[in-house]
Amino acid sequence: MNKKRLVVVGGGAGGMSAAAKARRQNRDLQIVAYEKGGFVSFGACGLPYFIQGIIKDHNELIVRTPAQFAEQGIEVHIHHEVTEIDPAKGQVKVRDAHSAEQVVPFDYLLLGTGGASFRPPIPGLELEGVFTLRSIEEGLAIRRFIAEQKPQRAVIVGGGYIGLEMAEALHAHGMTVTVLEMLPQVLPNFDADMAGLVAQELEKQGVALYTEHGVEGLDGSGGRVGAVAAAGEEFPADMVILSVGIKPGVSLARQAGIALGPTGAVAVDGQMRTNLEGVYAAGDVAEAHHLVTGKPAYIPLGTTANKQGRTAGENIGGGQAVFSGVVGTAVVKVFESHAARTGLTEQEAEKEGFDALAVTIKQGSRARYYPGGSPLHVKLVFERQSGRLLGGQIVGREDVAKRVDVIAAALHAGWSVDDFSRLDLSYAPPFSPVWDALLIAANVSLSAWQKAK
Ligand SMILES: Cc1cc2nc3c(=O)[nH]c(=O)nc-3n(C[C@H](O)[C@H](O)[C@H](O)COP(=O)(O)OP(=O)(O)OC[C@H]3O[C@@H](n4cnc5c(N)ncnc54)[C@H](O)[C@@H]3O)c2cc1C
């Protein structure tokens, strides 16, 4: 009997978790993965910490090597780019590092081409000392540049998650760091009041932040970057990190007739199937169903890529898995400040047409009398009529991530602020006050809802 073949395009979290799960699900499947870069199955999320020097060796970011995949019966080819998908014939064209082309047939295809750093159409991006950060190769290039060129002044273009993680990483190397952000606030996925707390932390740490500074171009001499022009001003720079967003890597999908959704990423159902028979997609190339809005969303995160890949792999292997969707939970560390969000911000809720109310409270992270506590700022967003919880944001210095996960669980359950206020949460003085910040926020929301409805 001829074995069925799964071809995986892209060796990131989406592609390789699909390959690994498909193998566990089905021992008879032939699995071949193609990755155009030099690494597979790596934690891109760890790259800022590798650049900072907290992680010494890039190999620590690699979950499994091609040799380890081979032991599981998964054939991995690095430096192999899939250049074309022919769904009608069930085959892909693959080009290796020596430009040799081959045609490989498939029964199932997993599109895991990920996302690409957005490069705005401004002059000077080709100058030496200008970097984006997405791959291990780019992380290694940044580390090498810092070690060899000893830059003193870094400009980060874009104040999103990666930009701010990089501000901390480069500051740790003793550089003077400037963040230029086009919008009026950093962290555009947070409400301005919560993002403002993170901006205060940047200022406290000596990072210069310029909001409403859209970058117009980069200048340099001798082929090397020397300054960034933004909002009519010049910012001197020995190195520049360009971090202005991710766009889904859909060029192969488009060419193959794989349908894109309203966000511009690949449209998938709960089983991670695309519109084409036998063709699945997972990770930053794909959309996800948003459980709060009920619409497709593009929220490219590692946690989602892993779950989508696992779901696709199980189904390709003959199982019956469903990925129900996301609520947009994310967390970022910016020096001492930790910022987390889930569901919709107040601004997003309004944009989505919800009649939303929001409540913000400040409460200590530990019992008042127990040493070492710090303030937690919690914002809850809920629907005026039903009291349904729509989202939450937390900024503080400890236990922010795990507290936001409680809100995420409530969003999955479709709870109201009333349900949320009844939660039996843990308490001992080193961990929280007897009324945890989440419960205070829920109680204040409950009162606000009762008054407003
Ligand atoms: C610096 C940084 C920090 C991050 N931090 C976090 C975090 O803290 N938390 C979080 O949840 N997420 C984080 N993320 C996001 C997370 O890393 C991504 O969501 C995840 O890597 C997506 O996995 P993927 O497999 O879909 O895409 P990728 O990791 O982009 O992998 C896709 C792979 O496909 C390859 N490929 C593309 N086209 C082809 C082709 N035609 N042929 C062969 N190969 C191809 C690419 O070379 C790439 O290796 C971070 C990302 C970055 C860059």
Short mmCIF file of C-alpha atoms and ligand atoms in Angstrom, two decimals:
data_model
loop_
_atom_site.label_atom_id
_atom_site.label_comp_id
_atom_site.label_asym_id
_atom_site.label_seq_id
_atom_site.Cartn_x
_atom_site.Cartn_y
_atom_site.Cartn_z
CA MET A 1 0.00 0.00 0.00
CA ASN A 2 1.31 3.46 -0.94
CA LYS A 3 1.74 5.66 2.10
CA LYS A 4 -0.07 9.02 2.09
CA ARG A 5 2.26 12.00 2.17
CA LEU A 6 1.96 15.22 4.17
CA VAL A 7 4.06 18.11 2.91
CA VAL A 8 4.67 20.88 5.46
CA VAL A 9 5.63 24.31 4.10
CA GLY A 10 7.51 26.29 6.77
CA GLY A 11 9.38 24.93 9.78
CA GLY A 12 8.09 27.32 12.47
CA ALA A 13 5.76 26.65 15.37
CA GLY A 14 2.70 26.16 13.15
CA GLY A 15 4.34 23.82 10.65
CA MET A 16 6.38 21.69 13.01
CA SER A 17 3.71 21.23 15.67
CA ALA A 18 1.43 20.00 12.88
CA ALA A 19 4.14 17.61 11.67
CA ALA A 20 4.82 16.27 15.19
CA LYS A 21 1.13 15.79 16.04
CA ALA A 22 0.36 14.17 12.66
CA ARG A 23 3.19 11.70 13.31
CA ARG A 24 1.89 10.84 16.83
CA GLN A 25 -1.61 10.45 15.41
CA ASN A 26 -0.67 8.35 12.40
CA ARG A 27 2.46 6.19 12.19
CA ASP A 28 1.80 5.37 8.53
CA LEU A 29 1.89 8.91 7.18
CA GLN A 30 4.95 10.02 5.25
CA ILE A 31 5.86 13.51 6.50
CA VAL A 32 8.22 15.92 4.73
CA ALA A 33 8.83 19.51 5.89
CA TYR A 34 10.52 22.26 3.88
CA GLU A 35 12.01 25.35 5.53
CA LYS A 36 13.62 28.10 3.48
CA GLY A 37 15.78 29.32 6.38
CA GLY A 38 18.44 27.48 8.34
CA PHE A 39 16.43 26.58 11.45
CA VAL A 40 13.21 24.78 12.31
CA SER A 41 11.11 24.52 15.46
CA PHE A 42 12.54 27.52 17.28
CA GLY A 43 11.12 29.92 19.82
CA ALA A 44 11.13 33.31 18.05
CA CYS A 45 9.61 34.69 21.26
CA GLY A 46 12.97 34.19 22.98
CA LEU A 47 14.95 36.26 20.44
CA PRO A 48 14.87 39.58 22.38
CA TYR A 49 16.25 37.75 25.45
CA PHE A 50 18.95 36.13 23.31
CA ILE A 51 19.93 39.60 22.04
CA GLN A 52 19.86 40.97 25.58
CA GLY A 53 22.22 38.18 26.64
CA ILE A 54 19.92 36.44 29.16
CA ILE A 55 20.00 33.45 26.79
CA LYS A 56 23.60 32.81 25.88
CA ASP A 57 23.34 30.44 22.94
CA HIS A 58 20.78 30.56 20.12
CA ASN A 59 20.66 26.77 20.16
CA GLU A 60 18.78 27.02 23.45
CA LEU A 61 15.88 28.51 21.47
CA ILE A 62 15.61 25.42 19.30
CA VAL A 63 13.00 22.95 20.48
CA ARG A 64 13.89 20.11 18.10
CA THR A 65 16.56 19.81 15.40
CA PRO A 66 16.06 18.21 11.95
CA ALA A 67 18.01 15.18 13.26
CA GLN A 68 15.58 14.81 16.19
CA PHE A 69 12.63 15.07 13.80
CA ALA A 70 14.25 12.40 11.61
CA GLU A 71 14.28 10.04 14.63
CA GLN A 72 10.49 10.47 14.73
CA GLY A 73 10.21 9.69 11.05
CA ILE A 74 9.74 13.30 9.96
CA GLU A 75 11.97 14.34 7.04
CA VAL A 76 13.06 17.98 7.40
CA HIS A 77 14.86 19.93 4.66
CA ILE A 78 16.30 23.31 5.66
CA HIS A 79 17.34 25.86 2.99
CA HIS A 80 14.54 24.50 0.82
CA GLU A 81 11.93 26.98 -0.38
CA VAL A 82 8.55 25.93 -1.70
CA THR A 83 8.10 28.18 -4.73
CA GLU A 84 4.76 26.97 -6.06
CA ILE A 85 1.76 24.91 -5.00
CA ASP A 86 -0.31 23.14 -7.65
CA PRO A 87 -3.44 21.97 -5.81
CA ALA A 88 -5.00 20.40 -8.92
CA LYS A 89 -2.01 18.10 -9.46
CA GLY A 90 -1.36 17.75 -5.72
CA GLN A 91 2.26 18.81 -5.94
CA VAL A 92 4.67 21.51 -4.83
CA LYS A 93 7.79 22.91 -6.47
CA VAL A 94 10.77 23.11 -4.13
CA ARG A 95 14.05 24.98 -4.69
CA ASP A 96 17.14 24.14 -2.67
CA ALA A 97 20.09 26.37 -1.71
CA HIS A 98 21.86 25.51 -5.02
CA SER A 99 18.75 26.61 -6.97
CA ALA A 100 18.01 23.01 -7.99
CA GLU A 101 14.27 22.47 -8.38
CA GLN A 102 12.21 19.36 -7.72
CA VAL A 103 8.52 18.55 -7.81
CA VAL A 104 7.10 16.79 -4.77
CA PRO A 105 3.63 15.24 -4.71
CA PHE A 106 1.37 15.50 -1.65
CA ASP A 107 -1.88 14.05 -0.35
CA TYR A 108 -2.09 16.63 2.43
CA LEU A 109 -0.47 20.05 2.60
CA LEU A 110 0.10 22.16 5.70
CA LEU A 111 0.74 25.81 4.95
CA GLY A 112 2.84 27.19 7.79
CA THR A 113 4.60 30.04 6.02
CA GLY A 114 4.16 32.35 9.03
CA GLY A 115 4.34 36.10 8.86
CA ALA A 116 6.88 38.63 7.68
CA SER A 117 8.04 41.85 9.28
CA PHE A 118 6.33 44.77 7.60
CA ARG A 119 8.75 47.06 5.76
CA PRO A 120 7.24 50.51 5.16
CA PRO A 121 8.03 52.19 1.83
CA ILE A 122 10.62 54.65 3.20
CA PRO A 123 14.17 55.31 2.00
CA GLY A 124 17.24 53.90 3.74
CA LEU A 125 16.02 50.47 4.90
CA GLU A 126 18.89 48.80 3.01
CA LEU A 127 21.58 50.61 5.05
CA GLU A 128 23.93 48.57 7.22
CA GLY A 129 22.85 48.65 10.86
CA VAL A 130 19.12 48.45 10.07
CA PHE A 131 17.44 45.28 11.30
CA THR A 132 14.09 43.56 11.55
CA LEU A 133 13.63 40.65 13.98
CA ARG A 134 11.79 37.52 13.02
CA SER A 135 14.28 34.69 12.47
CA ILE A 136 17.25 33.26 14.34
CA GLU A 137 19.45 34.48 11.47
CA GLU A 138 18.28 38.07 12.13
CA GLY A 139 18.82 37.61 15.88
CA LEU A 140 22.37 36.36 15.23
CA ALA A 141 23.05 39.31 12.88
CA ILE A 142 21.95 41.80 15.57
CA ARG A 143 24.11 40.10 18.22
CA ARG A 144 27.10 40.10 15.85
CA PHE A 145 26.60 43.78 14.96
CA ILE A 146 26.50 44.75 18.65
CA ALA A 147 29.64 42.72 19.45
CA GLU A 148 31.65 43.95 16.45
CA GLN A 149 30.45 47.54 15.93
CA LYS A 150 29.72 48.48 19.55
CA PRO A 151 26.83 50.84 18.68
CA GLN A 152 26.09 53.54 21.26
CA ARG A 153 22.76 54.92 20.02
CA ALA A 154 19.84 52.72 19.02
CA VAL A 155 16.57 53.87 17.50
CA ILE A 156 13.60 51.53 17.63
CA VAL A 157 10.95 52.26 15.03
CA GLY A 158 7.61 51.04 16.41
CA GLY A 159 6.45 50.79 20.01
CA GLY A 160 4.62 47.44 19.87
CA TYR A 161 5.52 44.30 21.84
CA ILE A 162 8.70 43.49 19.93
CA GLY A 163 9.86 47.11 19.77
CA LEU A 164 9.59 47.53 23.53
CA GLU A 165 11.23 44.17 24.27
CA MET A 166 14.08 45.28 22.03
CA ALA A 167 14.28 48.67 23.81
CA GLU A 168 14.99 46.78 27.03
CA ALA A 169 17.41 44.38 25.31
CA LEU A 170 19.52 47.15 23.75
CA HIS A 171 19.39 49.31 26.90
CA ALA A 172 20.94 46.34 28.74
CA HIS A 173 23.93 46.65 26.37
CA GLY A 174 24.46 50.21 27.63
CA MET A 175 23.05 51.92 24.55
CA THR A 176 21.07 55.15 24.54
CA VAL A 177 17.70 54.00 23.25
CA THR A 178 15.04 56.07 21.47
CA VAL A 179 11.62 54.67 20.54
CA LEU A 180 9.75 56.37 17.69
CA GLU A 181 6.05 55.55 17.46
CA MET A 182 3.69 56.87 14.80
CA LEU A 183 0.55 56.64 17.00
CA PRO A 184 -0.18 58.78 20.07
CA GLN A 185 0.69 55.82 22.38
CA VAL A 186 2.92 52.76 22.66
CA LEU A 187 1.37 49.28 22.69
CA PRO A 188 -1.44 49.99 20.21
CA ASN A 189 -3.24 46.82 21.38
CA PHE A 190 -3.87 48.43 24.77
CA ASP A 191 -6.07 51.36 25.73
CA ALA A 192 -4.15 54.62 25.98
CA ASP A 193 -4.54 54.90 29.78
CA MET A 194 -2.99 51.45 30.35
CA ALA A 195 -0.28 51.94 27.71
CA GLY A 196 0.56 55.25 29.41
CA LEU A 197 1.71 53.31 32.49
CA VAL A 198 4.20 51.41 30.34
CA ALA A 199 5.36 54.69 28.75
CA GLN A 200 6.11 55.96 32.29
CA GLU A 201 8.29 52.90 32.87
CA LEU A 202 10.26 53.59 29.67
CA GLU A 203 10.84 57.15 30.81
CA LYS A 204 11.90 55.96 34.29
CA GLN A 205 14.46 53.63 32.70
CA GLY A 206 15.88 56.44 30.57
CA VAL A 207 14.44 55.36 27.22
CA ALA A 208 13.45 58.39 25.11
CA LEU A 209 9.95 57.93 23.71
CA TYR A 210 8.52 60.05 20.89
CA THR A 211 4.90 59.30 20.03
CA GLU A 212 3.21 60.77 16.93
CA HIS A 213 6.58 60.42 15.20
CA GLY A 214 6.01 58.53 11.97
CA VAL A 215 9.37 57.72 10.41
CA GLU A 216 10.01 59.41 7.05
CA GLY A 217 13.34 57.87 6.17
CA LEU A 218 16.77 56.70 7.25
CA ASP A 219 20.02 58.51 6.39
CA GLY A 220 23.60 57.39 6.51
CA SER A 221 27.04 57.65 5.02
CA GLY A 222 29.32 55.00 3.58
CA GLY A 223 26.36 52.66 3.31
CA ARG A 224 25.80 52.70 7.04
CA VAL A 225 22.87 54.14 8.99
CA GLY A 226 23.51 57.38 10.88
CA ALA A 227 20.13 58.94 11.60
CA VAL A 228 16.37 58.46 11.44
CA ALA A 229 14.10 61.25 10.23
CA ALA A 230 10.68 61.46 11.89
CA ALA A 231 8.12 64.25 12.21
CA GLY A 232 10.61 66.75 10.81
CA GLU A 233 13.33 65.87 13.36
CA GLU A 234 16.60 63.91 13.01
CA PHE A 235 17.45 61.20 15.54
CA PRO A 236 21.10 60.04 15.48
CA ALA A 237 21.38 56.25 15.27
CA ASP A 238 24.24 53.73 15.13
CA MET A 239 21.68 50.98 14.74
CA VAL A 240 17.95 50.82 13.99
CA ILE A 241 15.41 48.13 14.78
CA LEU A 242 12.42 48.30 12.50
CA SER A 243 9.43 46.78 14.24
CA VAL A 244 6.27 48.15 12.74
CA GLY A 245 4.12 45.04 12.55
CA ILE A 246 3.70 41.64 10.97
CA LYS A 247 1.86 40.77 7.80
CA PRO A 248 0.77 37.22 6.95
CA GLY A 249 3.01 35.41 4.43
CA VAL A 250 0.26 34.66 1.92
CA SER A 251 1.96 34.95 -1.47
CA LEU A 252 2.09 31.17 -2.02
CA ALA A 253 -1.49 30.82 -0.80
CA ARG A 254 -2.68 33.50 -3.19
CA GLN A 255 -0.89 31.92 -6.14
CA ALA A 256 -2.42 28.52 -5.33
CA GLY A 257 -5.99 29.81 -5.02
CA ILE A 258 -6.17 29.29 -1.25
CA ALA A 259 -8.86 31.68 -0.04
CA LEU A 260 -7.93 34.61 2.19
CA GLY A 261 -10.33 35.95 4.80
CA PRO A 262 -11.34 39.55 5.59
CA THR A 263 -8.14 40.17 7.57
CA GLY A 264 -5.92 39.26 4.60
CA ALA A 265 -4.66 36.05 6.23
CA VAL A 266 -5.66 32.54 5.12
CA ALA A 267 -9.27 31.68 5.98
CA VAL A 268 -9.55 28.44 7.98
CA ASP A 269 -12.32 26.54 9.73
CA GLY A 270 -12.10 25.09 13.25
CA GLN A 271 -10.30 22.02 11.89
CA MET A 272 -7.73 24.30 10.24
CA ARG A 273 -8.90 23.37 6.74
CA THR A 274 -8.63 25.91 3.94
CA ASN A 275 -11.04 26.09 0.99
CA LEU A 276 -8.95 23.47 -0.86
CA GLU A 277 -9.39 19.75 -0.21
CA GLY A 278 -6.48 18.33 1.81
CA VAL A 279 -4.88 21.75 2.32
CA TYR A 280 -4.59 23.03 5.90
CA ALA A 281 -3.03 26.19 7.36
CA ALA A 282 -1.74 27.07 10.83
CA GLY A 283 0.09 29.87 12.62
CA ASP A 284 0.85 33.44 11.58
CA VAL A 285 -0.28 32.80 8.00
CA ALA A 286 -3.82 32.04 9.16
CA GLU A 287 -6.77 33.76 10.75
CA ALA A 288 -8.41 32.57 13.96
CA HIS A 289 -12.00 32.76 15.11
CA HIS A 290 -12.38 35.47 17.77
CA LEU A 291 -14.61 34.17 20.54
CA VAL A 292 -15.68 37.63 21.76
CA THR A 293 -16.53 39.26 18.43
CA GLY A 294 -17.53 36.03 16.67
CA LYS A 295 -15.52 37.19 13.63
CA PRO A 296 -12.26 36.10 12.03
CA ALA A 297 -9.24 37.85 13.53
CA TYR A 298 -5.54 38.14 12.75
CA ILE A 299 -3.64 37.96 16.04
CA PRO A 300 -0.29 36.34 15.19
CA LEU A 301 1.05 34.73 18.37
CA GLY A 302 3.15 31.70 19.19
CA THR A 303 0.57 30.23 21.52
CA THR A 304 -2.04 30.19 18.73
CA ALA A 305 0.43 28.85 16.14
CA ASN A 306 1.16 25.84 18.35
CA LYS A 307 -2.51 25.08 18.99
CA GLN A 308 -3.53 25.53 15.36
CA GLY A 309 -0.63 23.35 14.20
CA ARG A 310 -1.53 20.63 16.69
CA THR A 311 -5.18 20.73 15.59
CA ALA A 312 -4.27 20.51 11.91
CA GLY A 313 -1.80 17.69 12.57
CA GLU A 314 -4.35 15.64 14.47
CA ASN A 315 -6.93 16.03 11.71
CA ILE A 316 -4.45 15.26 8.93
CA GLY A 317 -3.52 12.14 10.88
CA GLY A 318 -7.16 11.00 10.85
CA GLY A 319 -8.35 12.53 14.16
CA GLN A 320 -11.21 14.90 14.93
CA ALA A 321 -9.75 17.98 16.62
CA VAL A 322 -11.31 21.44 16.70
CA PHE A 323 -9.59 24.72 17.56
CA SER A 324 -12.43 26.78 18.95
CA GLY A 325 -10.67 30.14 18.71
CA VAL A 326 -8.88 32.90 20.54
CA VAL A 327 -9.73 35.76 22.87
CA GLY A 328 -6.56 37.73 22.06
CA THR A 329 -4.60 37.13 25.25
CA ALA A 330 -1.07 38.54 25.31
CA VAL A 331 1.54 39.71 27.77
CA VAL A 332 4.75 41.71 27.51
CA LYS A 333 7.56 42.57 29.90
CA VAL A 334 8.98 46.09 29.53
CA PHE A 335 11.75 46.47 32.11
CA GLU A 336 9.95 46.24 35.49
CA SER A 337 6.52 46.79 34.00
CA HIS A 338 4.41 43.82 32.91
CA ALA A 339 1.42 44.52 30.68
CA ALA A 340 -1.24 41.97 29.74
CA ARG A 341 -4.46 42.06 27.82
CA THR A 342 -7.27 39.74 26.77
CA GLY A 343 -10.54 40.10 24.88
CA LEU A 344 -11.28 43.61 23.63
CA THR A 345 -9.91 46.91 24.85
CA GLU A 346 -12.42 49.70 25.42
CA GLN A 347 -11.40 51.22 22.10
CA GLU A 348 -11.71 47.89 20.25
CA ALA A 349 -15.10 47.20 21.84
CA GLU A 350 -16.41 50.54 20.60
CA LYS A 351 -14.98 49.91 17.14
CA GLU A 352 -16.72 46.53 17.07
CA GLY A 353 -20.04 48.26 17.81
CA PHE A 354 -20.48 47.16 21.43
CA ASP A 355 -22.15 49.55 23.86
CA ALA A 356 -19.30 49.10 26.32
CA LEU A 357 -18.48 50.37 29.78
CA ALA A 358 -15.04 50.23 31.38
CA VAL A 359 -13.78 50.34 34.93
CA THR A 360 -10.18 50.80 36.08
CA ILE A 361 -8.93 50.14 39.60
CA LYS A 362 -5.59 50.15 41.38
CA GLN A 363 -4.87 47.63 44.13
CA GLY A 364 -1.76 46.18 45.77
CA SER A 365 -0.42 42.86 44.51
CA ARG A 366 0.02 41.51 48.09
CA ALA A 367 -1.60 42.13 51.48
CA ARG A 368 -0.99 45.76 52.53
CA TYR A 369 1.18 44.72 55.48
CA TYR A 370 3.21 42.10 53.61
CA PRO A 371 6.52 43.47 52.24
CA GLY A 372 7.41 43.65 48.59
CA GLY A 373 4.02 44.34 47.03
CA SER A 374 3.47 46.74 44.14
CA PRO A 375 0.41 48.34 42.53
CA LEU A 376 -1.67 46.44 40.00
CA HIS A 377 -3.80 48.45 37.56
CA VAL A 378 -6.76 46.44 36.29
CA LYS A 379 -9.19 47.55 33.61
CA LEU A 380 -12.32 45.56 32.78
CA VAL A 381 -14.49 46.21 29.75
CA PHE A 382 -18.07 44.92 29.67
CA GLU A 383 -21.35 45.31 27.81
CA ARG A 384 -23.76 47.88 29.23
CA GLN A 385 -26.96 45.90 28.67
CA SER A 386 -25.96 42.33 29.51
CA GLY A 387 -22.98 42.93 31.79
CA ARG A 388 -21.06 40.43 29.64
CA LEU A 389 -17.33 40.70 30.12
CA LEU A 390 -15.65 41.83 26.88
CA GLY A 391 -12.03 42.19 27.92
CA GLY A 392 -9.44 43.06 30.49
CA GLN A 393 -6.02 44.69 30.78
CA ILE A 394 -3.55 44.61 33.66
CA VAL A 395 -0.34 46.57 34.20
CA GLY A 396 1.85 45.90 37.21
CA ARG A 397 5.06 44.32 38.39
CA GLU A 398 4.11 40.82 39.46
CA ASP A 399 1.65 38.05 38.68
CA VAL A 400 0.14 40.10 35.86
CA ALA A 401 0.24 37.27 33.31
CA LYS A 402 -1.50 34.69 35.44
CA ARG A 403 -4.15 37.17 36.61
CA VAL A 404 -5.02 38.06 33.02
CA ASP A 405 -5.40 34.35 32.31
CA VAL A 406 -8.29 34.28 34.81
CA ILE A 407 -10.03 36.98 32.76
CA ALA A 408 -9.27 34.98 29.58
CA ALA A 409 -10.96 31.91 31.13
CA ALA A 410 -14.02 34.03 31.96
CA LEU A 411 -14.16 35.26 28.36
CA HIS A 412 -14.05 31.68 27.08
CA ALA A 413 -16.95 30.91 29.39
CA GLY A 414 -18.91 33.98 28.22
CA TRP A 415 -19.31 35.26 31.79
CA SER A 416 -20.84 38.52 32.97
CA VAL A 417 -19.14 40.81 35.52
CA ASP A 418 -21.63 39.37 38.02
CA ASP A 419 -20.37 35.80 37.41
CA PHE A 420 -16.80 37.08 37.54
CA SER A 421 -17.29 38.82 40.90
CA ARG A 422 -18.25 35.49 42.52
CA LEU A 423 -14.96 33.73 41.74
CA ASP A 424 -13.30 31.80 44.55
CA LEU A 425 -9.68 32.95 44.05
CA SER A 426 -6.73 31.93 46.22
CA TYR A 427 -5.51 34.20 49.00
CA ALA A 428 -2.56 34.38 51.38
CA PRO A 429 -0.75 37.66 52.25
CA PRO A 430 2.39 37.05 50.10
CA PHE A 431 0.22 36.52 47.00
CA SER A 432 -2.66 38.99 47.19
CA PRO A 433 -4.82 41.09 49.49
CA VAL A 434 -7.90 39.27 50.81
CA TRP A 435 -9.82 41.02 48.02
CA ASP A 436 -7.71 40.33 44.96
CA ALA A 437 -7.37 43.15 42.40
CA LEU A 438 -9.49 41.09 39.97
CA LEU A 439 -12.35 40.80 42.45
CA ILE A 440 -12.22 44.50 43.30
CA ALA A 441 -12.34 45.32 39.58
CA ALA A 442 -15.27 42.89 39.19
CA ASN A 443 -17.17 44.40 42.13
CA VAL A 444 -16.65 47.97 40.89
CA SER A 445 -17.77 46.84 37.42
CA LEU A 446 -20.83 45.16 38.90
CA SER A 447 -21.87 48.38 40.66
CA ALA A 448 -21.25 50.41 37.51
CA TRP A 449 -23.29 47.94 35.47
CA GLN A 450 -26.20 47.93 37.93
CA LYS A 451 -26.29 51.73 37.80
CA ALA A 452 -26.00 51.93 34.00
CA LYS A 453 -28.27 49.18 32.72
C1 LIG B 1 10.80 38.77 18.40
C2 LIG B 1 9.51 38.04 18.55
C3 LIG B 1 8.96 37.88 19.81
C4 LIG B 1 7.74 37.19 19.95
N1 LIG B 1 7.23 37.04 21.22
C5 LIG B 1 6.09 36.34 21.37
C6 LIG B 1 5.57 36.09 22.67
O1 LIG B 1 6.16 36.51 23.68
N2 LIG B 1 4.41 35.39 22.78
C7 LIG B 1 3.75 34.90 21.69
O2 LIG B 1 2.72 34.24 21.84
N3 LIG B 1 4.24 35.10 20.43
C8 LIG B 1 5.37 35.80 20.26
N4 LIG B 1 5.89 35.99 19.00
C9 LIG B 1 5.14 35.47 17.83
C10 LIG B 1 5.50 34.03 17.54
O3 LIG B 1 6.88 33.87 17.49
C11 LIG B 1 4.87 33.65 16.23
O4 LIG B 1 3.47 33.77 16.38
C12 LIG B 1 5.19 32.22 15.80
O5 LIG B 1 6.56 32.08 15.59
C13 LIG B 1 4.44 31.87 14.53
O6 LIG B 1 4.83 30.63 14.08
P1 LIG B 1 4.62 30.24 12.55
O7 LIG B 1 5.12 28.86 12.40
O8 LIG B 1 3.23 30.52 12.13
O9 LIG B 1 5.48 31.28 11.76
P2 LIG B 1 7.13 31.52 11.69
O10 LIG B 1 7.70 31.33 13.03
O11 LIG B 1 7.22 32.78 10.97
O12 LIG B 1 7.58 30.30 10.78
C14 LIG B 1 7.26 30.23 9.43
C15 LIG B 1 8.45 29.62 8.74
O13 LIG B 1 8.10 29.37 7.38
C16 LIG B 1 9.24 29.58 6.58
N5 LIG B 1 8.76 29.78 5.22
C17 LIG B 1 8.01 30.82 4.76
N6 LIG B 1 7.74 30.65 3.45
C18 LIG B 1 8.34 29.49 3.07
C19 LIG B 1 8.43 28.79 1.84
N7 LIG B 1 7.83 29.26 0.73
N8 LIG B 1 9.12 27.63 1.81
C20 LIG B 1 9.71 27.14 2.92
N9 LIG B 1 9.68 27.79 4.11
C21 LIG B 1 8.98 28.93 4.18
C22 LIG B 1 9.90 30.80 7.21
O14 LIG B 1 11.28 30.85 6.87
C23 LIG B 1 9.67 30.52 8.70
O15 LIG B 1 10.75 29.86 9.31
C24 LIG B 1 7.09 36.67 18.83
C25 LIG B 1 7.65 36.83 17.55
C26 LIG B 1 8.84 37.50 17.41
C27 LIG B 1 9.43 37.67 16.04
#
